[in-house]
CSV table of C-alpha atoms in Angstrom, one decimal:
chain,number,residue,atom,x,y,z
A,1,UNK,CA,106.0,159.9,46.7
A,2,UNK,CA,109.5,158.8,46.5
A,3,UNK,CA,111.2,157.6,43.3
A,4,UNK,CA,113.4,154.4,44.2
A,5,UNK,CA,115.6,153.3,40.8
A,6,UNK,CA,116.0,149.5,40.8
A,7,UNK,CA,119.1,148.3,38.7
A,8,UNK,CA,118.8,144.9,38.1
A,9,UNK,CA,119.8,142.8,35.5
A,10,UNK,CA,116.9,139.7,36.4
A,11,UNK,CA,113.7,140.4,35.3
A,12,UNK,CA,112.2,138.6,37.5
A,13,UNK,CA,113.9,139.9,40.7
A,14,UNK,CA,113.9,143.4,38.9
A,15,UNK,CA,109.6,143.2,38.2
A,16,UNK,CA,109.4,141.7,42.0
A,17,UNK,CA,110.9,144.4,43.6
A,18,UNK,CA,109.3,147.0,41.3
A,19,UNK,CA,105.6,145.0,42.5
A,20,UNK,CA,106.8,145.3,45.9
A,21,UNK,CA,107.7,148.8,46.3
A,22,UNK,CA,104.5,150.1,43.9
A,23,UNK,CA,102.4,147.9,46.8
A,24,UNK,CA,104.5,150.1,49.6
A,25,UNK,CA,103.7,153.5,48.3
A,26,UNK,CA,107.0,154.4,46.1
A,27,UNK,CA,107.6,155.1,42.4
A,28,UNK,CA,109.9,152.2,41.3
A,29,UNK,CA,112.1,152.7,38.1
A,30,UNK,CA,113.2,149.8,36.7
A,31,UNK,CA,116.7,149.3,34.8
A,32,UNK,CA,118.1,146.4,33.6
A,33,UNK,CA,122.3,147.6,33.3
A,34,UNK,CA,124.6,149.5,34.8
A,35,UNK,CA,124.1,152.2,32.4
A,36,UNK,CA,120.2,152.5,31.9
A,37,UNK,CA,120.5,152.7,35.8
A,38,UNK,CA,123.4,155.7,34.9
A,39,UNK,CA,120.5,157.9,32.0
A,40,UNK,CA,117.6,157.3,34.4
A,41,UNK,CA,119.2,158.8,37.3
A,42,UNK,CA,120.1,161.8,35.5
A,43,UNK,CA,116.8,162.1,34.6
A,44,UNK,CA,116.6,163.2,38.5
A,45,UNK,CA,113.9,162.3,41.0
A,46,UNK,CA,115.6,159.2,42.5
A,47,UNK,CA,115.4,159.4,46.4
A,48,UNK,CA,117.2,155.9,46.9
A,49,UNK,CA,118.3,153.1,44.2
A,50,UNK,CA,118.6,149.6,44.7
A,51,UNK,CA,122.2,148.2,42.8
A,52,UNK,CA,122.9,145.2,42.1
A,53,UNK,CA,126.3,144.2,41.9
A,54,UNK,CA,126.8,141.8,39.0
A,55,UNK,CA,125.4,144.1,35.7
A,56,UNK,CA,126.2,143.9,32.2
A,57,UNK,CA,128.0,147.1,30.7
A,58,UNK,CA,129.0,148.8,33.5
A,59,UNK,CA,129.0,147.0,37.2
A,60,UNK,CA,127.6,147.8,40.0
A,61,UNK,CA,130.8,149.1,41.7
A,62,UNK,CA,131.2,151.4,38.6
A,63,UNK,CA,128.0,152.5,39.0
A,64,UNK,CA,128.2,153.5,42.6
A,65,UNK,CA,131.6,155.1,41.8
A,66,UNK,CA,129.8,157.5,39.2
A,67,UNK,CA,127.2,158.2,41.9
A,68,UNK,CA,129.3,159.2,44.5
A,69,UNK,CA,131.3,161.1,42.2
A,70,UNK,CA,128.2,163.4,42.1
A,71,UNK,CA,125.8,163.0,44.9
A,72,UNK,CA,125.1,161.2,48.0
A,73,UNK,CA,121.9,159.9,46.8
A,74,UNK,CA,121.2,156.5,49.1
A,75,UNK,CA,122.6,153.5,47.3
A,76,UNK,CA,121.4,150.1,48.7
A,77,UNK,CA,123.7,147.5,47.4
A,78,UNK,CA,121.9,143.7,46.9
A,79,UNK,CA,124.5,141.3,45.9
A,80,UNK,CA,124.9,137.7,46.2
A,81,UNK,CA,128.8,138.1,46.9
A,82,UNK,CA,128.2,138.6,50.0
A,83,UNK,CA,132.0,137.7,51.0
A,84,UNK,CA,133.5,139.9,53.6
A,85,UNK,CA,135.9,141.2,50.9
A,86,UNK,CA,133.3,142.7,48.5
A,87,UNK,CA,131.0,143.8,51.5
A,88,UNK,CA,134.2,146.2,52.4
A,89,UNK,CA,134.9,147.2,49.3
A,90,UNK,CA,131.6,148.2,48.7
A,91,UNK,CA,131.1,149.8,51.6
A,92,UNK,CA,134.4,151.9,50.7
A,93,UNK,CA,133.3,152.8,47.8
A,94,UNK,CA,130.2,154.7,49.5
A,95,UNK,CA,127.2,152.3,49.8
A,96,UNK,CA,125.1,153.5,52.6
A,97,UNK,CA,123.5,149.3,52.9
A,98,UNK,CA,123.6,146.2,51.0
A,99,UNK,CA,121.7,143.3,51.6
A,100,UNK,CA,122.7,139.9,50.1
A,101,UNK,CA,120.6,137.9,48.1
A,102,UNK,CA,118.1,135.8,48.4
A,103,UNK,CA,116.5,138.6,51.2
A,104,UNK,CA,113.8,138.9,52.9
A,105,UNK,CA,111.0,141.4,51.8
A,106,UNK,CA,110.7,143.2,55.1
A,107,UNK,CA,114.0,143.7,55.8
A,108,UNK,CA,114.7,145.3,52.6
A,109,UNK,CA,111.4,147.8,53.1
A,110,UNK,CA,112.9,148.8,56.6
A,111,UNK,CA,116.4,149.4,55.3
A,112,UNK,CA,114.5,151.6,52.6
A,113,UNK,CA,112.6,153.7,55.2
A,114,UNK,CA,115.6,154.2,57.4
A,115,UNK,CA,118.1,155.2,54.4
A,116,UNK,CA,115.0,157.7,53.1
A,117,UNK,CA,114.5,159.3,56.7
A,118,UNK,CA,118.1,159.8,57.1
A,119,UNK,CA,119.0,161.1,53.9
A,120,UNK,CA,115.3,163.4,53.9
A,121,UNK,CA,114.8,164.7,57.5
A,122,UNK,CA,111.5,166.3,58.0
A,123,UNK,CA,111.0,169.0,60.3
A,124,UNK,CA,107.4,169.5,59.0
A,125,UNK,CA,104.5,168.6,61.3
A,126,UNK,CA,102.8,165.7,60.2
A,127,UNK,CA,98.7,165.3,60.8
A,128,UNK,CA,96.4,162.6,60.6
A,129,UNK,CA,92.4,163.1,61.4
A,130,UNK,CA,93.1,165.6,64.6
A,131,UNK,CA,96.4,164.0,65.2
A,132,UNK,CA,99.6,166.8,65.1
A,133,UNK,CA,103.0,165.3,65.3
A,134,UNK,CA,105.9,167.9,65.7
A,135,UNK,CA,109.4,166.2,64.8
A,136,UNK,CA,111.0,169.0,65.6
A,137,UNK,CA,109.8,169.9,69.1
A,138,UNK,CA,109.3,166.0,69.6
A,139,UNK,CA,105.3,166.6,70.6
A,140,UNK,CA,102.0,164.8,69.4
A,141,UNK,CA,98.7,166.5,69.9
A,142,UNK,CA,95.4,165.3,69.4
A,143,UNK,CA,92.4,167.4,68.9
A,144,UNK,CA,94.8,169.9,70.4
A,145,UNK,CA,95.7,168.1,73.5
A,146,UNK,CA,99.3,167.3,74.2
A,147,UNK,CA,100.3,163.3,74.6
A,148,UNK,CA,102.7,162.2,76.7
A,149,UNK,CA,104.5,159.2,74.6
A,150,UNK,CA,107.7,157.4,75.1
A,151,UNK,CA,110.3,157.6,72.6
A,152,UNK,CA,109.5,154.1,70.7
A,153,UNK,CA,105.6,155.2,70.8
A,154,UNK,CA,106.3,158.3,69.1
A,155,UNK,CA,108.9,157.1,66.6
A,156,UNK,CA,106.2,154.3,65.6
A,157,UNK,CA,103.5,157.3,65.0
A,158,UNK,CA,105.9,158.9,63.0
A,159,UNK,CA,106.9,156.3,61.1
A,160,UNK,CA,103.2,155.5,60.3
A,161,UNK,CA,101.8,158.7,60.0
A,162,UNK,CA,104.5,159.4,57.4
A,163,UNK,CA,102.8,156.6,55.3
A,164,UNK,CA,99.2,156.6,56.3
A,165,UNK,CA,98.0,154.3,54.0
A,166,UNK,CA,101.1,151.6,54.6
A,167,UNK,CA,100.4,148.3,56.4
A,168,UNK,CA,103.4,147.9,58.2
A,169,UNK,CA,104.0,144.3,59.6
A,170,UNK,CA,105.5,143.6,63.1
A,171,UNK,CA,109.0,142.9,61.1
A,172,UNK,CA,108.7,145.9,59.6
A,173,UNK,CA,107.9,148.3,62.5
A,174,UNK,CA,110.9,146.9,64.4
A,175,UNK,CA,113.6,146.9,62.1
A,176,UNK,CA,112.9,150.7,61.3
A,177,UNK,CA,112.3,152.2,64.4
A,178,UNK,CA,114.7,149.7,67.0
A,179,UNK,CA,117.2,149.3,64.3
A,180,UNK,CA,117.9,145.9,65.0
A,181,UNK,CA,117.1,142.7,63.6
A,182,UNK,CA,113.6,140.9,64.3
A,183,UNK,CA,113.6,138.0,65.7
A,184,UNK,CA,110.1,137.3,66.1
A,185,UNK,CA,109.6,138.6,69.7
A,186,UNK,CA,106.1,139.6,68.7
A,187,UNK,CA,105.3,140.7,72.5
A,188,UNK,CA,107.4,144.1,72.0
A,189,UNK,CA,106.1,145.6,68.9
A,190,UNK,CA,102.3,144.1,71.0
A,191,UNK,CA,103.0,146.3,73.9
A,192,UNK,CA,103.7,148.9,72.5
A,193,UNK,CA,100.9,149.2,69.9
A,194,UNK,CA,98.9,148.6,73.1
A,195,UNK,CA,100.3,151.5,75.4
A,196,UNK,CA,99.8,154.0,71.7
A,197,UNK,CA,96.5,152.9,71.5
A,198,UNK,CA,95.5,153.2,74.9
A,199,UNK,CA,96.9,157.0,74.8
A,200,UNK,CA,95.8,158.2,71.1
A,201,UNK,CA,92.4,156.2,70.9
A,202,UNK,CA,92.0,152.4,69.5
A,203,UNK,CA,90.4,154.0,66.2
A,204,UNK,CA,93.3,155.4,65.4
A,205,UNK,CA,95.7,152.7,65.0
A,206,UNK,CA,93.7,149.4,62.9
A,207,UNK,CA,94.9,145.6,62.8
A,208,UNK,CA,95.1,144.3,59.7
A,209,UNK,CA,95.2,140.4,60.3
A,210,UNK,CA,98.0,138.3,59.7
A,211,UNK,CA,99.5,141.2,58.4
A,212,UNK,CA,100.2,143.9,60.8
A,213,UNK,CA,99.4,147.6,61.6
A,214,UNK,CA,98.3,151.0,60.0
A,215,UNK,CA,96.3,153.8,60.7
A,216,UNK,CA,93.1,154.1,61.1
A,217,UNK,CA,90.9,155.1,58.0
């Protein structure tokens, strides 16, 4: 379970995002200044951390300098100086995203999931039930048959095998495995949970209403 250190000086943003990533399967750490955020990372076990700019003690951009003085952990920046000045700078000084604030929930989770996969690839074979997913040699097996699935059907397996127990919404799902922004075009992320089901089995893949998808328990 990945470790995700949030710096940020609001407690109510801080205990909102800490609610929101416990309900998405990760181990938040909260800190409220630039250097609480600086001990609890050398604690060790942060996979990503979420920075906000504007921090007593020590700010945000002296915070990410530290970092990158020592690691290329993932650093998502949220900020609301969302100026094209400060969005360069930031990104100079080694932030691998930033989001400005106020954002929107989804968005942030698939910026998460994208930063995490890049930064820890997996070559391991994932299985679900009789389900075998091979990142490596790009195949998907089930019950020990091989599946022939396009590259958006198996990058949304992956993705949601990864987190089994994860309802992903249709926001979600397309921001992390298109890369692009949603803009509501529900009918994609539709056909293509269609044409997975059709090929791995309905079971397999369950509708959670008004929410979105995971994987069938």
């Amino acid at each position: 379970m990945h470790k995700i250190l949030v710096v940020e000086d609001d407690i109510f943003i801080n205990e909102m995002l800490c609610e929101l990533l416990t309900k998405n399967g990760y181990t938040p750490i909260a800190a409220f200044s630039g250097t609480e955020g600086l001990l609890q990372l050398a604690n060790g076990g942060v996979s990503l951390v979420l920075l906000d700019l504007a921090l007593p003690g020590k700010r945000g951009d002296e915070v990410l300098q530290e970092i990158r003085g020592k690691s290329t952990l993932p650093v998502i920046i949220l900020t609301a100086m969302a100026d094209k000045e400060t969005t360069v700078k930031i990104l100079r000084l080694g932030a691998d995203d930033y989001l400005a604030k106020p954002f929107d929930n989804d968005e942030l989770l698939a910026r998460i999931e994208i930063q995490l996969r890049r930064s820890t690839p997996t070559t391991d074979k994932l299985r679900y039930k009789d389900i075998t997913l091979d990142p490596e040699g790009y195949d998907v097996q089930i019950a020990g048959k091989k599946l022939d699935l396009s590259r958006r059907e198996f990058e949304i397996l992956r993705l949601m095998m990864s987190h089994p127990q994860k309802v992903f919404s249709k926001n979600n799902l397309y921001e992390s495995v298109w890369g692009e922004e949603y803009l509501g075009d529900e009918n994609t992320i539709n056909v293509h949970i269609s044409k997975l089901r059709g090929k791995l089995g309905a079971q397999y893949i369950k509708t959670v209403w008004g929410i979105g998808f995971k994987m069938g328990e």
